């Protein structure tokens, strides 16, 4: 490929990352508005509007990773983008929670089909430091999509909760971009595919991605209720808060290669940022401190998640890259789905408030960071 083609290919791949975080968290700033529109519906069910798509993304992502070995990637990506737009926008026209959840499921299937390619094509087409940088850029672009989606959703939700689902029309622009610029990778023979196996470390780092997204969605599904209960701002404030969090994650993704120079301090530093952010969100009643806490957690997550994806893709043949990423991303989005159910269940079973759960997770995260630092020093 010439320079223009390489640049266009990179841009097309990164544009897919723009959509992935929007699938669930895109409407988070206005989630309490939906709760007001459907009185009598439990808070856990309302939170499923955010976490329901990841459940279907799991199966679609795994299926996409398998089908990608036999079907042209562009066909899968285009199909996923069409479902993304239909499921995303269609939910805004529904009059019952059950129908909203059905369209959110369609959104999840569409996102799952394109999900492995947002990182899998990077692992397949790049290596070394270039791959690490592209992984960071992918995460940064992912965060950019969240910034755009959250600001628009926060503003549109002021008019009506239905309007914020129009943010998924962004998928139509990405579809056009993919049709013009994205080229298929060379096809592979089925016999070669069947003989290759994924290393065990793929499953280990995928489990870490699962835990990371559980923590991330603990923030996403509760921040709106925190601000509303403490009377710290409006829906617009929430849109800005989520956008700032996403911007911090964007910076983390862009600066991943630079922060990796911390070497054995990296994990301790990143998990420390997340712990500080979670603690601040749990305790503060001051809007400025809440913004700083969101930035701290966002920067930590923005560094840690692409780091895990990069670990998944290391020492894996290009032929298995999409499949490996499909497993990693499926585990991550399963963490999104499980998060509100798991933490909500603990809160109800043990009698802990969500704020106290934030503090417990912060303490555990910091402890893991310290242990990681001491182990790396000894090693």
Protein backbone atom coordinates (compact mmCIF):
# COMPACT_ATOMS: atom_id res chain seq x y z
CA UNK A 1 0.00 0.00 0.00
CA UNK A 2 1.19 3.54 -0.70
CA UNK A 3 1.23 6.22 2.04
CA UNK A 4 -2.30 7.43 1.22
CA UNK A 5 -3.71 3.91 1.27
CA UNK A 6 -1.99 3.12 4.59
CA UNK A 7 -3.33 6.32 6.14
CA UNK A 8 -6.83 5.63 4.84
CA UNK A 9 -6.69 2.05 6.11
CA UNK A 10 -5.62 3.20 9.58
CA UNK A 11 -8.38 5.81 9.62
CA UNK A 12 -11.00 3.26 8.56
CA UNK A 13 -9.95 0.80 11.27
CA UNK A 14 -9.86 3.49 13.94
CA UNK A 15 -13.31 4.73 12.90
CA UNK A 16 -14.69 1.35 14.00
CA UNK A 17 -13.29 2.00 17.48
CA UNK A 18 -15.25 5.25 17.51
CA UNK A 19 -18.48 3.28 17.89
CA UNK A 20 -17.70 0.45 20.29
CA UNK A 21 -18.01 2.30 23.61
CA UNK A 22 -21.16 4.07 22.42
CA UNK A 23 -23.06 0.80 22.17
CA UNK A 24 -23.82 0.65 25.86
CA UNK A 25 -22.53 3.77 27.58
CA UNK A 26 -23.61 6.24 24.90
CA UNK A 27 -26.97 6.93 26.55
CA UNK A 28 -25.64 6.83 30.13
CA UNK A 29 -26.01 10.62 30.76
CA UNK A 30 -29.79 10.41 30.27
CA UNK A 31 -30.47 7.07 31.92
CA UNK A 32 -32.31 8.68 34.84
CA UNK A 33 -34.59 10.42 32.31
CA UNK A 34 -35.65 7.01 31.02
CA UNK A 35 -36.29 5.95 34.62
CA UNK A 36 -38.62 8.96 35.02
CA UNK A 37 -40.44 8.05 31.78
CA UNK A 38 -41.14 4.53 33.05
CA UNK A 39 -42.12 4.90 36.72
CA UNK A 40 -42.41 1.66 38.61
CA UNK A 41 -39.58 0.02 36.67
CA UNK A 42 -36.78 -1.14 38.95
CA UNK A 43 -33.45 0.64 38.86
CA UNK A 44 -31.68 -2.61 37.94
CA UNK A 45 -33.89 -3.05 34.85
CA UNK A 46 -33.28 0.56 33.82
CA UNK A 47 -29.53 -0.01 34.11
CA UNK A 48 -29.90 -2.98 31.73
CA UNK A 49 -30.50 -0.45 28.96
CA UNK A 50 -26.81 0.32 29.31
CA UNK A 51 -25.51 -3.16 30.06
CA UNK A 52 -27.86 -5.25 27.85
CA UNK A 53 -26.04 -4.69 24.52
CA UNK A 54 -22.75 -6.17 25.82
CA UNK A 55 -24.49 -9.49 26.52
CA UNK A 56 -25.26 -9.89 22.81
CA UNK A 57 -21.93 -8.38 21.81
CA UNK A 58 -20.26 -11.34 23.50
CA UNK A 59 -21.82 -13.98 21.28
CA UNK A 60 -21.67 -11.85 18.14
CA UNK A 61 -17.99 -11.05 18.76
CA UNK A 62 -17.10 -14.72 19.24
CA UNK A 63 -19.10 -15.62 16.13
CA UNK A 64 -17.42 -12.82 14.20
CA UNK A 65 -13.99 -14.10 15.20
CA UNK A 66 -14.87 -17.54 13.80
CA UNK A 67 -16.64 -16.32 10.66
CA UNK A 68 -13.79 -13.91 9.96
CA UNK A 69 -11.63 -16.90 9.08
CA UNK A 70 -13.95 -17.88 6.22
CA UNK A 71 -15.97 -14.79 5.24
CA UNK A 72 -14.58 -11.52 3.95
CA UNK A 73 -14.05 -9.09 6.77
CA UNK A 74 -15.69 -6.24 4.93
CA UNK A 75 -18.98 -8.18 4.65
CA UNK A 76 -19.06 -8.78 8.41
CA UNK A 77 -18.18 -5.18 9.22
CA UNK A 78 -20.81 -3.69 6.90
CA UNK A 79 -23.47 -6.07 8.25
CA UNK A 80 -22.54 -5.09 11.80
CA UNK A 81 -22.71 -1.36 11.05
CA UNK A 82 -26.18 -1.68 9.51
CA UNK A 83 -27.46 -3.51 12.61
CA UNK A 84 -25.71 -0.93 14.80
CA UNK A 85 -27.68 1.94 13.25
CA UNK A 86 -31.02 0.07 13.22
CA UNK A 87 -30.75 -1.10 16.83
CA UNK A 88 -29.32 2.16 18.13
CA UNK A 89 -31.79 4.59 16.60
CA UNK A 90 -34.79 2.25 16.72
CA UNK A 91 -34.78 2.07 20.54
CA UNK A 92 -35.75 5.73 20.68
CA UNK A 93 -39.08 5.00 18.96
CA UNK A 94 -40.17 2.25 21.38
CA UNK A 95 -42.86 2.71 24.04
CA UNK A 96 -42.01 -0.15 26.42
CA UNK A 97 -38.87 -1.15 28.26
CA UNK A 98 -39.04 -4.65 26.75
CA UNK A 99 -39.03 -3.28 23.19
CA UNK A 100 -36.21 -0.88 24.04
CA UNK A 101 -34.19 -3.84 25.30
CA UNK A 102 -34.91 -5.80 22.10
CA UNK A 103 -33.49 -3.00 19.97
CA UNK A 104 -30.58 -2.67 22.37
CA UNK A 105 -29.95 -6.37 21.72
CA UNK A 106 -29.86 -5.67 17.96
CA UNK A 107 -27.40 -2.87 18.66
CA UNK A 108 -25.27 -5.31 20.65
CA UNK A 109 -25.25 -7.89 17.84
CA UNK A 110 -24.18 -5.25 15.32
CA UNK A 111 -21.44 -3.96 17.59
CA UNK A 112 -20.26 -7.49 18.32
CA UNK A 113 -19.78 -8.20 14.62
CA UNK A 114 -17.49 -5.20 14.16
CA UNK A 115 -15.86 -5.36 17.59
CA UNK A 116 -13.01 -7.82 16.92
CA UNK A 117 -11.95 -5.91 13.82
CA UNK A 118 -11.45 -2.60 15.61
CA UNK A 119 -8.39 -4.15 17.30
CA UNK A 120 -7.94 -7.43 15.42
CA UNK A 121 -7.03 -5.73 12.15
CA UNK A 122 -4.44 -3.70 14.02
CA UNK A 123 -2.84 -6.85 15.43
CA UNK A 124 -3.01 -8.50 12.00
CA UNK A 125 -1.50 -5.62 10.03
CA UNK A 126 1.02 -4.04 12.39
CA UNK A 127 3.69 -5.21 14.80
CA UNK A 128 6.22 -3.89 17.28
CA UNK A 129 5.97 -0.32 18.52
CA UNK A 130 3.65 0.61 15.67
CA UNK A 131 1.12 -1.98 16.87
CA UNK A 132 1.36 -0.71 20.47
CA UNK A 133 0.77 2.86 19.31
CA UNK A 134 -2.16 1.80 17.13
CA UNK A 135 -3.70 -0.08 20.07
CA UNK A 136 -3.45 3.09 22.09
CA UNK A 137 -4.89 5.15 19.24
CA UNK A 138 -7.75 2.65 18.94
CA UNK A 139 -8.58 3.11 22.62
CA UNK A 140 -8.25 6.87 22.22
CA UNK A 141 -10.63 6.86 19.24
CA UNK A 142 -12.96 4.70 21.28
CA UNK A 143 -12.93 7.41 23.95
CA UNK A 144 -13.48 10.08 21.32
CA UNK A 145 -16.67 8.30 20.33
CA UNK A 146 -17.73 8.35 23.98
CA UNK A 147 -16.99 12.09 24.22
CA UNK A 148 -19.09 12.85 21.16
CA UNK A 149 -21.86 10.47 22.20
CA UNK A 150 -22.05 11.59 25.82
CA UNK A 151 -22.12 15.31 25.07
CA UNK A 152 -24.78 14.86 22.39
CA UNK A 153 -26.79 12.45 24.55
CA UNK A 154 -26.67 14.82 27.53
CA UNK A 155 -27.90 17.74 25.42
CA UNK A 156 -30.56 15.75 23.55
CA UNK A 157 -31.87 14.12 26.74
CA UNK A 158 -32.83 17.58 28.01
CA UNK A 159 -35.31 17.79 25.12
CA UNK A 160 -36.44 14.17 25.30
CA UNK A 161 -34.94 10.84 26.32
CA UNK A 162 -35.92 9.54 22.87
CA UNK A 163 -33.72 12.02 21.03
CA UNK A 164 -30.50 10.84 22.65
CA UNK A 165 -30.73 7.57 20.71
CA UNK A 166 -30.08 9.59 17.53
CA UNK A 167 -26.39 9.61 18.46
CA UNK A 168 -26.19 6.17 16.83
CA UNK A 169 -26.65 7.77 13.42
CA UNK A 170 -22.89 8.27 13.64
CA UNK A 171 -22.68 4.64 12.55
CA UNK A 172 -23.98 5.63 9.12
CA UNK A 173 -21.00 7.94 8.62
CA UNK A 174 -18.58 5.22 9.70
CA UNK A 175 -20.32 2.80 7.31
CA UNK A 176 -19.68 5.19 4.42
CA UNK A 177 -16.05 5.57 5.48
CA UNK A 178 -15.55 1.80 5.67
CA UNK A 179 -17.12 1.22 2.25
CA UNK A 180 -14.72 3.69 0.67
CA UNK A 181 -11.44 3.00 2.45
CA UNK A 182 -11.33 -0.39 4.17
CA UNK A 183 -9.70 -3.16 2.15
CA UNK A 184 -9.99 -6.87 2.87
CA UNK A 185 -7.07 -8.85 4.21
CA UNK A 186 -5.85 -11.83 2.19
CA UNK A 187 -8.03 -14.91 2.73
CA UNK A 188 -6.58 -17.95 4.44
CA UNK A 189 -7.01 -21.62 3.78
CA UNK A 190 -9.33 -23.50 6.15
CA UNK A 191 -6.75 -26.20 6.84
CA UNK A 192 -4.31 -23.65 8.17
CA UNK A 193 -6.97 -22.14 10.41
CA UNK A 194 -7.94 -25.41 12.06
CA UNK A 195 -4.38 -26.33 13.11
CA UNK A 196 -3.63 -23.16 15.05
CA UNK A 197 -4.40 -22.77 18.75
CA UNK A 198 -4.48 -19.72 20.95
CA UNK A 199 -1.94 -19.53 23.79
CA UNK A 200 -3.23 -19.65 27.37
CA UNK A 201 -2.17 -16.07 28.05
CA UNK A 202 -4.97 -14.88 25.74
CA UNK A 203 -7.52 -16.25 28.19
CA UNK A 204 -5.66 -14.86 31.22
CA UNK A 205 -5.50 -11.30 29.89
CA UNK A 206 -9.08 -11.63 28.64
CA UNK A 207 -10.09 -12.35 32.24
CA UNK A 208 -8.28 -9.19 33.33
CA UNK A 209 -10.20 -7.29 30.64
CA UNK A 210 -13.43 -8.74 32.07
CA UNK A 211 -12.59 -7.39 35.55
CA UNK A 212 -11.55 -4.01 34.15
CA UNK A 213 -14.84 -3.53 32.34
CA UNK A 214 -16.77 -4.58 35.44
CA UNK A 215 -15.15 -1.67 37.26
CA UNK A 216 -15.66 0.69 34.32
CA UNK A 217 -19.36 -0.07 34.12
CA UNK A 218 -19.70 0.26 37.87
CA UNK A 219 -18.89 3.91 37.19
CA UNK A 220 -21.00 4.22 34.05
CA UNK A 221 -24.17 2.77 35.55
CA UNK A 222 -24.01 4.71 38.83
CA UNK A 223 -22.54 8.14 38.09
CA UNK A 224 -25.85 9.47 36.76
CA UNK A 225 -27.67 8.39 39.95
CA UNK A 226 -24.89 9.84 42.15
CA UNK A 227 -25.17 13.29 40.60
CA UNK A 228 -28.97 13.23 40.64
CA UNK A 229 -29.21 12.06 44.28
CA UNK A 230 -26.66 14.61 45.51
CA UNK A 231 -28.23 17.39 43.40
CA UNK A 232 -24.85 18.26 41.91
CA UNK A 233 -26.05 19.17 38.44
CA UNK A 234 -28.35 18.55 35.49
CA UNK A 235 -28.31 16.13 32.58
CA UNK A 236 -25.97 18.54 30.78
CA UNK A 237 -23.58 18.28 33.74
CA UNK A 238 -23.65 14.52 33.41
CA UNK A 239 -22.93 14.75 29.70
CA UNK A 240 -19.88 16.89 30.47
CA UNK A 241 -18.77 14.51 33.24
CA UNK A 242 -18.91 11.48 30.97
CA UNK A 243 -17.22 13.44 28.19
CA UNK A 244 -14.38 14.47 30.51
CA UNK A 245 -13.98 10.87 31.64
CA UNK A 246 -13.78 9.80 28.01
CA UNK A 247 -11.31 12.58 27.23
CA UNK A 248 -9.08 11.34 30.06
CA UNK A 249 -9.32 7.84 28.58
CA UNK A 250 -8.46 9.30 25.17
CA UNK A 251 -5.31 10.90 26.59
CA UNK A 252 -4.41 7.59 28.23
CA UNK A 253 -4.77 5.74 24.93
CA UNK A 254 -2.68 8.27 23.01
CA UNK A 255 0.05 8.31 25.66
CA UNK A 256 0.18 4.55 26.26
CA UNK A 257 3.60 4.08 24.67
CA UNK A 258 5.02 6.95 26.74
CA UNK A 259 3.59 5.68 30.04
CA UNK A 260 4.89 2.17 29.37
CA UNK A 261 8.35 3.64 29.93
CA UNK A 262 7.48 3.54 33.64
CA UNK A 263 8.07 -0.22 33.28
CA UNK A 264 7.54 -1.93 36.66
CA UNK A 265 5.88 1.23 38.03
CA UNK A 266 3.25 1.18 35.27
CA UNK A 267 0.70 -1.20 36.83
CA UNK A 268 1.03 0.42 40.27
CA UNK A 269 0.60 3.90 38.78
CA UNK A 270 -2.41 2.98 36.66
CA UNK A 271 -4.27 1.03 39.35
CA UNK A 272 -3.50 3.84 41.80
CA UNK A 273 -5.20 6.33 39.49
CA UNK A 274 -8.28 4.10 39.28
CA UNK A 275 -8.40 3.63 43.06
CA UNK A 276 -8.15 7.37 43.74
CA UNK A 277 -10.89 8.07 41.21
CA UNK A 278 -13.28 5.49 42.66
CA UNK A 279 -12.72 6.78 46.20
CA UNK A 280 -13.39 10.36 45.16
CA UNK A 281 -16.60 9.50 43.32
CA UNK A 282 -17.87 7.58 46.34
CA UNK A 283 -17.30 10.29 48.95
CA UNK A 284 -17.34 13.76 47.43
CA UNK A 285 -20.26 16.17 47.36
CA UNK A 286 -18.22 18.81 45.59
CA UNK A 287 -18.58 19.03 41.82
CA UNK A 288 -14.95 20.05 41.26
CA UNK A 289 -13.67 17.07 43.24
CA UNK A 290 -16.07 14.83 41.33
CA UNK A 291 -14.61 16.08 38.04
CA UNK A 292 -11.07 15.39 39.29
CA UNK A 293 -12.07 11.91 40.47
CA UNK A 294 -13.62 11.12 37.10
CA UNK A 295 -10.47 12.30 35.34
CA UNK A 296 -8.26 10.13 37.57
CA UNK A 297 -10.31 6.97 36.99
CA UNK A 298 -10.70 7.73 33.28
CA UNK A 299 -6.96 8.19 32.74
CA UNK A 300 -6.21 4.96 34.60
CA UNK A 301 -8.76 2.94 32.62
CA UNK A 302 -7.66 4.60 29.38
CA UNK A 303 -4.13 3.32 29.98
CA UNK A 304 -4.93 -0.09 31.42
CA UNK A 305 -7.45 -1.44 28.91
CA UNK A 306 -5.37 -0.93 25.71
CA UNK A 307 -2.37 -2.28 27.64
CA UNK A 308 -4.31 -5.52 28.21
CA UNK A 309 -5.33 -5.69 24.54
CA UNK A 310 -1.72 -5.22 23.53
CA UNK A 311 -0.71 -8.05 25.88
CA UNK A 312 -3.35 -10.30 24.27
CA UNK A 313 -1.96 -9.65 20.81
CA UNK A 314 1.71 -10.15 21.67
CA UNK A 315 3.46 -13.24 20.27
CA UNK A 316 0.35 -14.30 18.33
CA UNK A 317 0.42 -15.03 14.62
CA UNK A 318 -1.39 -12.53 12.45
CA UNK A 319 -3.74 -15.29 11.32
CA UNK A 320 -5.11 -15.64 14.86
CA UNK A 321 -5.22 -11.96 15.76
CA UNK A 322 -8.91 -11.37 15.03
CA UNK A 323 -9.92 -14.55 16.87
CA UNK A 324 -7.80 -13.63 19.91
CA UNK A 325 -9.25 -10.14 19.99
CA UNK A 326 -12.78 -11.50 19.66
CA UNK A 327 -12.23 -13.52 22.86
CA UNK A 328 -10.64 -10.59 24.68
CA UNK A 329 -13.36 -8.14 23.70
CA UNK A 330 -16.14 -10.67 24.37
CA UNK A 331 -14.84 -11.09 27.93
CA UNK A 332 -14.62 -7.31 28.31
CA UNK A 333 -18.21 -6.76 27.24
CA UNK A 334 -19.38 -9.65 29.41
CA UNK A 335 -17.89 -7.63 32.27
CA UNK A 336 -20.11 -4.73 31.18
CA UNK A 337 -23.23 -6.88 31.29
CA UNK A 338 -22.42 -8.55 34.60
CA UNK A 339 -21.36 -5.35 36.40
CA UNK A 340 -24.74 -3.85 37.42
CA UNK A 341 -26.22 -7.27 38.18
CA UNK A 342 -23.22 -8.39 40.26
CA UNK A 343 -22.66 -5.19 42.24
CA UNK A 344 -26.39 -4.51 42.54
CA UNK A 345 -26.87 -8.05 43.86
CA UNK A 346 -24.08 -7.59 46.42
CA UNK A 347 -25.57 -4.27 47.52
CA UNK A 348 -28.96 -5.90 48.08
CA UNK A 349 -27.66 -9.13 49.62
CA UNK A 350 -25.11 -7.69 52.04
CA UNK A 351 -26.80 -4.35 52.62
CA UNK A 352 -23.90 -2.26 51.35
CA UNK A 353 -24.49 1.03 49.58
CA UNK A 354 -23.06 1.49 46.09
CA UNK A 355 -20.78 4.18 47.55
CA UNK A 356 -19.26 1.64 49.95
CA UNK A 357 -18.81 -0.84 47.10
CA UNK A 358 -16.87 1.87 45.26
CA UNK A 359 -14.59 2.23 48.30
CA UNK A 360 -14.07 -1.54 48.63
CA UNK A 361 -13.19 -1.88 44.93
CA UNK A 362 -10.82 1.09 45.28
CA UNK A 363 -9.05 -0.60 48.19
CA UNK A 364 -8.74 -3.92 46.37
CA UNK A 365 -7.47 -2.19 43.22
CA UNK A 366 -4.81 -0.30 45.16
CA UNK A 367 -3.76 -3.48 46.96
CA UNK A 368 -3.36 -5.30 43.63
CA UNK A 369 -1.26 -2.41 42.36
CA UNK A 370 1.04 -2.59 45.40
CA UNK A 371 1.39 -6.37 45.15
CA UNK A 372 2.15 -6.07 41.43
CA UNK A 373 4.85 -3.50 42.15
CA UNK A 374 6.46 -5.60 44.90
CA UNK A 375 6.35 -8.74 42.75
CA UNK A 376 7.92 -6.99 39.76
CA UNK A 377 10.63 -5.56 42.01
CA UNK A 378 11.44 -9.00 43.41
CA UNK A 379 11.37 -10.54 39.94
